[in-house]
Short mmCIF file of C-alpha atoms and ligand atoms in Angstrom, two decimals:
data_model
loop_
_atom_site.label_atom_id
_atom_site.label_comp_id
_atom_site.label_asym_id
_atom_site.label_seq_id
_atom_site.Cartn_x
_atom_site.Cartn_y
_atom_site.Cartn_z
CA MET G 1 -4.20 21.69 26.89
CA ARG G 2 -6.46 19.98 24.31
CA LEU G 3 -6.93 21.65 20.86
CA LYS G 4 -9.33 20.78 17.87
CA TYR G 5 -9.25 22.55 14.45
CA LEU G 6 -11.76 22.35 11.50
CA GLY G 7 -11.53 20.05 8.34
CA GLY G 8 -9.24 16.31 7.67
CA VAL G 9 -10.59 12.86 7.88
CA TYR G 10 -9.97 9.92 10.41
CA PRO G 11 -8.51 7.50 7.93
CA THR G 12 -8.06 3.94 9.94
CA THR G 13 -4.63 4.43 11.66
CA PHE G 14 -3.03 0.66 11.49
CA LYS G 15 -0.97 2.25 14.33
CA GLU G 16 -1.32 -1.00 16.57
CA ASN G 17 0.75 -2.79 14.15
CA THR G 18 3.78 -1.01 15.34
CA ARG G 19 2.54 1.10 18.17
CA ARG G 20 4.32 -1.16 20.99
CA LYS G 21 7.56 -2.30 19.00
CA PRO G 22 10.45 -0.47 20.34
CA ILE G 23 13.03 0.92 17.99
CA VAL G 24 15.76 -1.63 17.37
CA PRO G 25 18.73 -1.57 15.01
CA LEU G 26 18.49 -3.16 11.48
CA GLU G 27 19.45 -6.55 11.17
CA PRO G 28 21.09 -8.01 9.38
CA ALA G 29 23.12 -4.88 8.57
CA PRO G 30 23.40 -3.81 5.13
CA LYS G 31 26.04 -5.53 2.46
CA GLN G 32 26.13 -2.32 0.74
CA VAL G 33 24.54 1.75 1.44
CA ILE G 34 23.07 4.00 -1.93
CA ILE G 35 23.72 7.59 -0.48
CA PRO G 36 22.21 10.02 -2.49
CA LEU G 37 23.83 13.17 -2.70
CA VAL G 38 20.71 15.01 -3.12
CA MET G 39 19.01 14.83 0.53
CA CYS G 40 17.14 17.95 0.90
CA THR G 41 14.83 20.13 -1.47
CA ASP G 42 17.56 23.46 -1.18
CA GLY G 43 20.40 21.78 -3.29
CA GLY G 44 22.91 18.58 -3.51
CA ALA G 45 26.39 17.85 -2.71
CA VAL G 46 29.54 17.22 -4.71
CA PRO G 47 31.24 13.68 -3.73
CA VAL G 48 34.77 14.20 -1.53
CA VAL G 49 35.56 10.61 -2.39
CA LYS G 50 36.36 8.49 -4.78
CA VAL G 51 35.94 4.71 -5.82
CA GLY G 52 38.27 2.57 -3.62
CA ASP G 53 38.67 4.82 -1.02
CA LYS G 54 38.48 3.42 2.70
CA VAL G 55 35.55 5.75 4.97
CA THR G 56 34.49 4.97 8.55
CA VAL G 57 31.15 6.03 9.83
CA GLY G 58 29.95 9.65 10.07
CA GLN G 59 32.83 10.70 7.47
CA VAL G 60 32.16 13.63 5.16
CA ILE G 61 31.78 11.67 1.85
CA ALA G 62 30.23 14.57 -0.06
CA GLN G 63 30.01 18.72 0.61
CA PRO G 64 27.24 21.20 0.03
CA GLU G 65 26.56 22.37 -3.51
CA ASP G 66 24.35 25.56 -3.92
CA ARG G 67 22.31 25.50 -0.50
CA GLY G 68 22.37 21.49 -0.26
CA VAL G 69 24.18 19.71 2.88
CA TYR G 70 26.94 17.34 3.76
CA VAL G 71 26.24 13.65 3.41
CA HIS G 72 28.35 11.58 5.75
CA ALA G 73 29.22 7.50 5.69
CA SER G 74 26.80 6.00 7.43
CA VAL G 75 28.66 2.39 7.56
CA SER G 76 32.50 2.06 7.55
CA GLY G 77 33.75 -0.28 4.49
CA THR G 78 34.87 0.80 0.67
CA VAL G 79 33.46 3.23 -1.76
CA SER G 80 32.66 0.96 -4.68
CA ASP G 81 30.73 3.08 -7.32
CA ILE G 82 29.41 6.64 -7.57
CA GLY G 83 26.91 6.89 -10.32
CA THR G 84 22.81 6.90 -10.81
CA TYR G 85 20.82 5.08 -8.51
CA PRO G 86 16.75 4.99 -7.63
CA HIS G 87 15.93 8.09 -5.45
CA PRO G 88 13.04 7.38 -2.77
CA TRP G 89 11.42 10.54 -4.04
CA GLY G 90 11.27 9.46 -7.73
CA GLY G 91 13.50 9.00 -10.71
CA THR G 92 16.82 8.32 -10.19
CA GLY G 93 20.06 10.59 -9.13
CA GLU G 94 23.66 10.31 -8.18
CA ALA G 95 24.46 8.13 -5.28
CA ILE G 96 27.82 7.27 -3.70
CA VAL G 97 28.07 3.26 -3.07
CA ILE G 98 29.87 1.95 0.16
CA ASP G 99 30.34 -1.80 0.81
CA ASN G 100 29.96 -2.44 4.31
CA ASP G 101 32.93 -4.07 6.34
CA PHE G 102 30.60 -4.84 9.21
CA GLN G 103 33.26 -3.11 11.25
CA ASP G 104 31.27 0.47 12.51
CA THR G 105 34.56 1.61 12.18
CA PRO G 106 33.40 5.68 13.94
CA CYS G 107 34.89 8.43 12.06
CA PRO G 108 38.22 10.02 14.40
CA ASN G 109 37.68 13.14 13.32
CA LEU G 110 34.39 14.25 14.39
CA PRO G 111 33.98 17.35 16.16
CA GLU G 112 34.43 17.23 20.34
CA PRO G 113 31.40 16.97 22.64
CA MET G 114 30.51 20.30 23.98
CA ASP G 115 28.57 22.22 26.30
CA TRP G 116 25.56 23.71 24.39
CA SER G 117 24.83 26.09 26.91
CA LYS G 118 28.01 28.15 26.19
CA MET G 119 27.88 27.33 22.61
CA ASN G 120 27.57 31.08 20.73
CA ARG G 121 25.28 31.31 17.58
CA GLU G 122 27.84 30.74 14.97
CA GLU G 123 29.15 27.54 16.91
CA VAL G 124 25.25 26.31 16.97
CA ILE G 125 24.78 26.96 13.27
CA ARG G 126 28.62 25.30 12.12
CA ARG G 127 27.72 22.00 14.15
CA ILE G 128 23.99 21.88 12.58
CA ILE G 129 25.81 22.33 8.64
CA GLU G 130 28.32 19.73 9.72
CA ALA G 131 26.10 17.33 11.00
CA GLY G 132 24.08 17.97 7.31
CA ILE G 133 20.73 17.87 9.21
CA THR G 134 17.64 18.27 6.95
CA SER G 135 13.94 18.33 7.92
CA MET G 136 13.16 14.52 8.86
CA GLY G 137 9.50 14.79 9.23
CA GLY G 138 8.53 14.26 5.75
CA GLY G 139 9.96 17.70 4.68
CA ALA G 140 13.17 17.89 3.32
CA SER G 141 14.63 21.56 3.92
CA ALA G 142 17.98 22.54 5.22
CA THR G 143 17.58 22.96 9.13
CA HIS G 144 20.43 25.17 9.32
CA LEU G 145 18.90 27.77 6.60
CA ARG G 146 15.42 27.63 8.18
CA LEU G 147 17.27 28.34 11.65
CA LYS G 148 19.02 31.19 10.07
CA ARG G 149 16.45 32.58 8.80
CA ALA G 150 14.24 32.03 12.15
CA VAL G 151 16.56 33.28 14.72
CA GLY G 152 15.47 36.24 16.51
CA LYS G 153 12.39 36.89 14.28
CA VAL G 154 9.75 34.21 16.56
CA ASP G 155 7.93 33.97 19.15
CA THR G 156 6.93 30.42 19.07
CA LEU G 157 8.64 27.14 18.79
CA ILE G 158 6.78 24.32 17.54
CA VAL G 159 8.05 20.72 17.72
CA ASN G 160 5.69 18.62 15.63
CA ALA G 161 5.50 15.14 16.90
CA ALA G 162 1.55 14.74 15.68
CA GLU G 163 2.41 12.07 13.18
CA SER G 164 -0.83 11.44 11.75
CA GLU G 165 0.00 9.49 8.58
CA PRO G 166 -1.91 6.18 9.38
CA TYR G 167 0.91 2.84 9.92
CA LEU G 168 3.33 5.32 11.07
CA THR G 169 4.76 5.06 14.66
CA SER G 170 8.57 6.12 14.38
CA ASP G 171 7.95 9.51 15.98
CA TYR G 172 5.77 7.89 18.62
CA ARG G 173 8.52 5.67 19.34
CA LEU G 174 11.09 8.22 19.72
CA LEU G 175 8.95 10.31 22.06
CA LEU G 176 8.75 7.51 24.93
CA GLU G 177 12.35 5.82 24.10
CA LYS G 178 14.06 9.31 23.89
CA GLY G 179 11.76 11.76 25.46
CA ASP G 180 14.40 13.41 27.69
CA GLN G 181 16.58 14.22 24.88
CA ILE G 182 13.79 15.34 22.99
CA LEU G 183 12.81 17.60 25.69
CA GLU G 184 16.27 18.98 25.90
CA GLY G 185 16.52 19.61 22.28
CA THR G 186 13.16 21.65 22.36
CA GLN G 187 15.08 23.67 25.64
CA MET G 188 18.16 24.24 23.20
CA LEU G 189 16.37 25.57 19.74
CA ALA G 190 13.73 27.43 21.75
CA ARG G 191 17.01 29.08 23.43
CA PHE G 192 18.88 29.53 20.16
CA LEU G 193 16.13 31.04 18.52
CA ARG G 194 14.77 33.02 21.76
CA ALA G 195 11.13 32.04 21.45
CA LYS G 196 9.37 33.00 24.27
CA ARG G 197 7.10 30.01 23.96
CA ALA G 198 8.22 26.40 23.14
CA VAL G 199 5.43 24.10 22.42
CA LEU G 200 5.63 20.13 21.92
CA VAL G 201 2.63 18.82 19.88
CA VAL G 202 1.51 15.25 20.60
CA SER G 203 -1.71 13.89 18.87
CA GLY G 204 -4.43 12.62 21.74
CA ASP G 205 -3.98 9.24 20.39
CA LYS G 206 -0.25 9.20 21.93
CA LEU G 207 -1.64 8.48 24.99
CA ASN G 208 1.63 6.61 26.99
CA ALA G 209 3.66 9.31 25.44
CA VAL G 210 1.57 12.24 26.38
CA GLU G 211 1.51 10.68 29.95
CA PHE G 212 5.19 10.04 29.94
CA LEU G 213 5.98 13.49 28.51
CA GLU G 214 3.86 15.34 31.28
CA ARG G 215 5.62 13.83 34.28
CA ARG G 216 9.16 14.47 32.70
CA ILE G 217 8.25 18.13 31.93
CA LYS G 218 7.06 18.41 35.63
CA LYS G 219 10.26 16.74 36.75
CA ARG G 220 12.50 18.84 34.57
CA ASP G 221 11.27 22.70 34.27
CA PRO G 222 7.63 22.93 33.84
CA SER G 223 7.98 26.41 32.27
CA ALA G 224 10.36 25.40 29.67
CA VAL G 225 8.19 23.33 27.17
CA GLU G 226 4.40 23.52 26.94
CA LEU G 227 3.03 20.00 25.73
CA VAL G 228 -0.33 20.40 23.66
CA THR G 229 -2.40 17.60 22.76
CA LEU G 230 -4.29 17.61 19.48
CA ARG G 231 -7.31 15.66 18.31
CA THR G 232 -6.29 12.86 16.48
CA ARG G 233 -7.17 13.33 12.94
CA TYR G 234 -5.42 13.70 9.74
CA PRO G 235 -3.72 16.11 8.19
CA MET G 236 -2.94 17.84 11.56
CA GLY G 237 0.84 17.54 11.44
CA MET G 238 1.04 20.23 8.78
CA GLU G 239 2.90 23.32 9.46
CA ARG G 240 0.29 25.65 8.45
CA LEU G 241 -2.52 23.83 10.63
CA LEU G 242 -0.09 23.50 13.54
CA VAL G 243 0.52 27.23 13.35
CA ARG G 244 -3.11 27.84 13.30
CA MET G 245 -4.10 25.40 16.23
CA VAL G 246 -1.25 26.45 18.88
CA THR G 247 -1.57 30.33 18.35
CA GLY G 248 -4.69 31.20 16.70
CA ARG G 249 -2.79 32.73 13.90
CA GLU G 250 -3.52 32.26 10.08
CA VAL G 251 -0.70 31.77 7.85
CA PRO G 252 -1.99 34.06 4.61
CA PRO G 253 -1.33 32.55 1.13
CA GLY G 254 1.96 32.48 -0.12
CA GLN G 255 3.30 33.09 3.48
CA THR G 256 5.00 30.85 6.01
CA ALA G 257 4.74 29.90 9.51
CA LEU G 258 8.09 32.33 9.85
CA ASP G 259 5.91 35.50 8.69
CA LEU G 260 3.68 34.75 11.47
CA ASN G 261 6.93 34.99 13.90
CA CYS G 262 6.63 31.07 14.57
CA ALA G 263 9.41 28.43 13.75
CA VAL G 264 8.22 24.51 13.21
CA PHE G 265 10.48 21.79 13.53
CA ASN G 266 9.76 17.95 13.33
CA VAL G 267 10.77 15.86 16.71
CA ALA G 268 13.24 13.46 14.86
CA THR G 269 15.02 17.06 13.14
CA VAL G 270 15.22 17.91 17.14
CA TYR G 271 16.40 14.94 18.51
CA THR G 272 19.32 15.05 15.60
CA THR G 273 19.91 18.21 16.52
CA ARG G 274 20.84 17.99 20.19
CA LEU G 275 23.04 15.01 19.05
CA ALA G 276 24.87 16.93 17.00
CA LEU G 277 25.11 20.27 19.38
CA LEU G 278 26.05 18.09 22.15
CA LYS G 279 28.12 15.16 20.86
CA GLY G 280 29.09 16.64 17.34
CA GLN G 281 27.04 13.57 15.89
CA PRO G 282 26.17 13.94 12.08
CA VAL G 283 22.99 12.37 10.72
CA THR G 284 24.21 8.83 9.75
CA HIS G 285 21.01 6.69 11.22
CA ARG G 286 17.01 7.26 11.66
CA THR G 287 14.47 5.53 12.54
CA VAL G 288 11.75 4.07 10.19
CA THR G 289 8.44 2.19 10.53
CA VAL G 290 8.01 -0.46 8.51
CA SER G 291 4.10 -1.40 8.11
CA GLY G 292 1.06 -2.41 6.51
CA GLY G 293 -1.26 -5.47 6.18
CA ALA G 294 1.38 -7.23 3.72
CA VAL G 295 4.27 -7.16 5.74
CA ALA G 296 5.26 -10.32 7.82
CA ARG G 297 6.47 -8.51 11.25
CA PRO G 298 6.08 -4.79 11.19
CA ARG G 299 8.62 -2.88 12.97
CA ASN G 300 10.35 0.01 14.19
CA LEU G 301 13.81 0.08 13.01
CA TRP G 302 17.08 2.17 13.56
CA VAL G 303 18.62 2.28 10.07
CA PRO G 304 21.88 3.26 8.77
CA ILE G 305 21.02 5.92 5.65
CA GLY G 306 21.54 4.74 2.41
CA THR G 307 19.97 1.26 3.09
CA PRO G 308 18.24 -0.33 0.23
CA LEU G 309 14.32 0.02 1.36
CA LYS G 310 14.41 -3.90 0.35
CA CYS G 311 16.68 -4.49 3.11
CA LEU G 312 13.88 -2.83 5.92
CA LEU G 313 11.26 -5.38 4.42
CA GLU G 314 13.89 -8.29 5.21
CA ALA G 315 14.51 -7.23 8.63
CA ALA G 316 10.36 -7.07 8.99
CA GLY G 317 10.14 -11.09 7.71
CA GLY G 318 9.52 -9.74 4.15
CA LEU G 319 6.14 -9.92 2.36
CA ARG G 320 3.42 -12.45 3.54
CA GLU G 321 1.48 -11.69 0.69
CA GLU G 322 1.80 -9.81 -2.57
CA SER G 323 1.57 -6.12 -2.15
CA PRO G 324 -0.13 -4.14 -4.43
CA CYS G 325 1.19 -0.90 -3.52
CA MET G 326 4.50 0.01 -1.34
CA LEU G 327 4.86 3.40 -0.37
CA THR G 328 7.70 5.61 1.54
CA ASN G 329 5.76 8.09 4.37
CA GLY G 330 2.79 6.75 4.54
CA PRO G 331 -0.55 6.37 2.11
CA MET G 332 -2.03 9.99 2.53
CA SER G 333 1.23 12.19 1.42
CA GLY G 334 3.85 9.45 0.51
CA THR G 335 5.60 8.36 -2.86
CA ILE G 336 4.70 5.04 -4.34
CA GLN G 337 7.64 2.99 -4.77
CA GLU G 338 7.48 0.72 -7.74
CA THR G 339 10.18 -1.37 -6.93
CA LEU G 340 12.29 -1.63 -3.17
CA GLU G 341 15.70 -0.86 -4.66
CA ALA G 342 15.74 3.25 -3.58
CA PRO G 343 17.61 3.93 -0.38
CA VAL G 344 16.34 5.35 2.98
CA VAL G 345 17.35 9.36 2.83
CA LYS G 346 17.25 11.56 5.83
CA ASN G 347 13.16 12.22 5.40
CA THR G 348 12.48 9.04 4.87
CA LYS G 349 10.12 7.77 8.34
CA GLY G 350 8.29 4.70 7.14
CA LEU G 351 7.80 1.99 4.61
CA VAL G 352 4.31 0.87 4.19
CA CYS G 353 3.28 -2.19 2.04
CA LEU G 354 -0.46 -2.58 1.71
CA SER G 355 -2.21 -5.60 1.69
CA GLN G 356 -4.59 -6.21 -1.27
CA GLN G 357 -7.62 -6.05 1.28
CA GLU G 358 -6.01 -2.49 2.40
CA HIS G 359 -5.36 -1.75 -1.32
CA ASP G 360 -8.79 -2.46 -2.88
CA PRO G 361 -11.14 0.46 -1.19
CA VAL G 362 -8.94 3.46 -2.49
CA THR G 363 -9.01 1.84 -6.25
CA GLN G 364 -12.49 2.07 -7.08
CA PRO G 365 -13.56 2.94 -10.65
CA GLU G 366 -14.38 6.68 -10.58
CA THR G 367 -18.22 7.43 -10.98
CA VAL G 368 -20.12 11.03 -11.22
CA CYS G 369 -19.54 13.76 -8.72
CA VAL G 370 -22.85 13.61 -6.59
CA ARG G 371 -22.52 17.14 -5.02
CA CYS G 372 -22.40 15.50 -1.48
CA GLY G 373 -19.75 18.46 -0.39
CA HIS G 374 -17.74 16.08 1.77
CA CYS G 375 -14.80 17.37 -0.17
CA VAL G 376 -15.39 20.69 1.06
CA SER G 377 -16.13 19.97 4.72
CA VAL G 378 -12.88 17.95 4.90
CA CYS G 379 -10.40 20.39 3.37
CA PRO G 380 -8.45 22.06 6.20
CA MET G 381 -7.80 25.04 4.19
CA ASN G 382 -11.27 25.28 3.28
CA LEU G 383 -10.88 25.16 -0.59
CA ASN G 384 -13.63 23.69 -2.90
CA PRO G 385 -12.10 20.24 -4.68
CA ALA G 386 -15.53 19.95 -6.56
CA PHE G 387 -15.19 23.23 -8.13
CA VAL G 388 -11.94 22.42 -9.20
CA TYR G 389 -12.59 19.18 -10.49
CA ARG G 390 -15.50 20.69 -12.56
CA ALA G 391 -13.15 23.46 -14.00
CA VAL G 392 -10.52 21.21 -15.09
CA ARG G 393 -12.98 18.31 -16.31
CA MET G 394 -14.84 20.44 -18.46
CA GLY G 395 -11.74 22.74 -19.75
CA GLU G 396 -13.41 25.92 -18.03
CA VAL G 397 -9.79 27.06 -16.42
CA GLU G 398 -11.21 30.49 -15.81
CA ARG G 399 -13.28 29.16 -13.20
CA LEU G 400 -9.78 28.30 -11.46
CA LYS G 401 -9.44 31.88 -10.85
CA GLY G 402 -10.01 32.69 -7.05
CA LEU G 403 -10.20 28.98 -5.59
CA HIS G 404 -6.67 29.72 -3.94
CA LEU G 405 -4.99 26.60 -4.85
CA ALA G 406 -1.69 28.10 -3.56
CA ASP G 407 -3.25 27.06 -0.22
CA CYS G 408 -3.84 23.52 -0.71
CA LEU G 409 -1.48 21.33 1.31
CA ASP G 410 -1.59 18.27 -1.00
CA CYS G 411 -2.81 16.39 1.96
CA GLY G 412 -5.47 14.23 -0.06
CA CYS G 413 -8.24 14.46 2.44
CA CYS G 414 -10.29 15.18 -0.40
CA SER G 415 -9.58 12.28 -2.40
CA TYR G 416 -9.63 10.11 0.62
CA ILE G 417 -13.77 11.02 1.33
CA CYS G 418 -14.87 11.50 -2.19
CA PRO G 419 -17.77 8.58 -2.42
CA SER G 420 -17.34 9.00 -6.21
CA HIS G 421 -13.86 8.12 -6.03
CA ILE G 422 -12.60 11.08 -8.20
CA PRO G 423 -9.00 11.60 -7.86
CA LEU G 424 -9.34 15.19 -6.44
CA LEU G 425 -5.60 15.85 -5.46
CA GLU G 426 -4.61 14.78 -8.74
CA LEU G 427 -6.73 17.02 -10.39
CA VAL G 428 -5.97 20.22 -7.99
CA ARG G 429 -2.36 19.62 -8.35
CA GLN G 430 -3.01 19.39 -12.12
CA ALA G 431 -5.08 22.82 -11.72
CA LYS G 432 -1.95 24.58 -10.01
CA THR G 433 -0.20 24.15 -13.23
CA ILE G 434 -2.62 25.77 -15.66
CA PRO G 435 -1.12 29.44 -15.86
CA THR G 436 -4.31 31.37 -15.84
CA GLN G 437 -4.68 31.87 -11.96
CA GLY G 438 -3.56 35.19 -11.80
CA GLY G 439 -0.35 34.46 -9.46
CA GLU G 440 -2.06 31.60 -7.75
CA LYS G 441 0.47 29.26 -9.84
CA GLY G 442 1.56 26.58 -7.70
S1 LIG I 1 -8.12 20.82 -1.67
FE1 LIG I 1 -5.71 20.28 -1.09
S2 LIG I 1 -5.58 21.01 1.36
FE2 LIG I 1 -7.95 20.92 0.51
S3 LIG I 1 -8.43 18.35 0.97
FE3 LIG I 1 -7.77 18.35 -0.87
S4 LIG I 1 -5.40 18.08 -0.90
FE4 LIG I 1 -5.78 18.81 1.29
S1 LIG I 2 -16.79 14.77 -2.09
FE1 LIG I 2 -16.78 13.98 -4.41
S2 LIG I 2 -18.90 13.33 -4.94
FE2 LIG I 2 -19.05 14.87 -3.28
S3 LIG I 2 -18.98 16.78 -3.97
FE3 LIG I 2 -16.54 16.14 -3.41
S4 LIG I 2 -16.44 15.64 -5.90
FE4 LIG I 2 -18.23 15.74 -5.55
#
């Protein structure tokens, strides 16, 4: 099935840089990993190790606080510090530093492999909690909390492999290299949630992956997982849009996919969940695309959590020219990194270092609005960013009422398309914080 939707943009994807690059282990391995205690947006964790302790791969080093997740050692070695370090989401945070002994000694206390079909609901949740799984597609919510909320309430499970951010191909490579495991993981989650329909969503430009998955689905059980191909454009991977495109249901303002009986999980989360359920394996590594015009040898890497971003760049041959802009998780919705001292966390799917040539077109000086309407036509939520611009710039905040800003997905399509280079996304974000919107405050 092939679906489409209104809105969105077609940025140059630059995916050719890494599309054919298989996922390879990070070489050389990092001398030190810096593992933040905040790995999800629901809460943090408190250390259960102290400086000088020896740790092994997969060993719990911090346990959840509030609604956070377990944190595990991703290399074996010695805890050398517990302190404040840069966090890739911005600012700094508490982290546990481990000096790598390069032995990769596995933790002897990991849960035993199990037959997932015989697990009850409590066992499934316990394994996911113990594995410290969070959303791995950009969002960073705790997976066990989302599953607990969704179980028995959803009729449709959507596995998101759309990956519409330019440059990133880590999900694409995962589909090609671990397709069977992802299909199995999808079936596991659908069974757990008691969903009638399990849908794997892939963008139309991932032709190799689509053909491969179609063959595998036919061979396995054609009724178990449905493959849906979407027309390639950004931001088709956002939860609300996926629900709309797959089920035809509109997610109303202030509600989530779950309110419409849908659960959405990223493909990397599904892969990790399968590993946790079958093998008791915690989240210690993930795939990361290192790309961008300034990177000497773009590639897809299998990286220990906590690896400083600068080590990823080193493994990709370093910079071939000075990069004016380095980001984690892609240029459209990612986070700018002033330095590469921050580490990889569970939702880091890419490191993009733009070249001067790639960066210049998006940093033109701002001019006046020419009322072309492009920002309105590309907004996937049918908002009017030009109205927001006028209201904010002219200080007429009363006009913000009724513009439904809470619906904004922060996708950045409006800023991207504006011929006057008006920073519309920033203005919309700013407008969301103005307390005059009668319940629409973001
Ligand atoms: S207003 Fe929000 S949802 Fe609409 S295009 Fe801009 S950033 Fe995206
Ligand atoms: S795209 Fe830019 S110039 Fe065109 S209407 Fe929107 S704000 Fe104005």
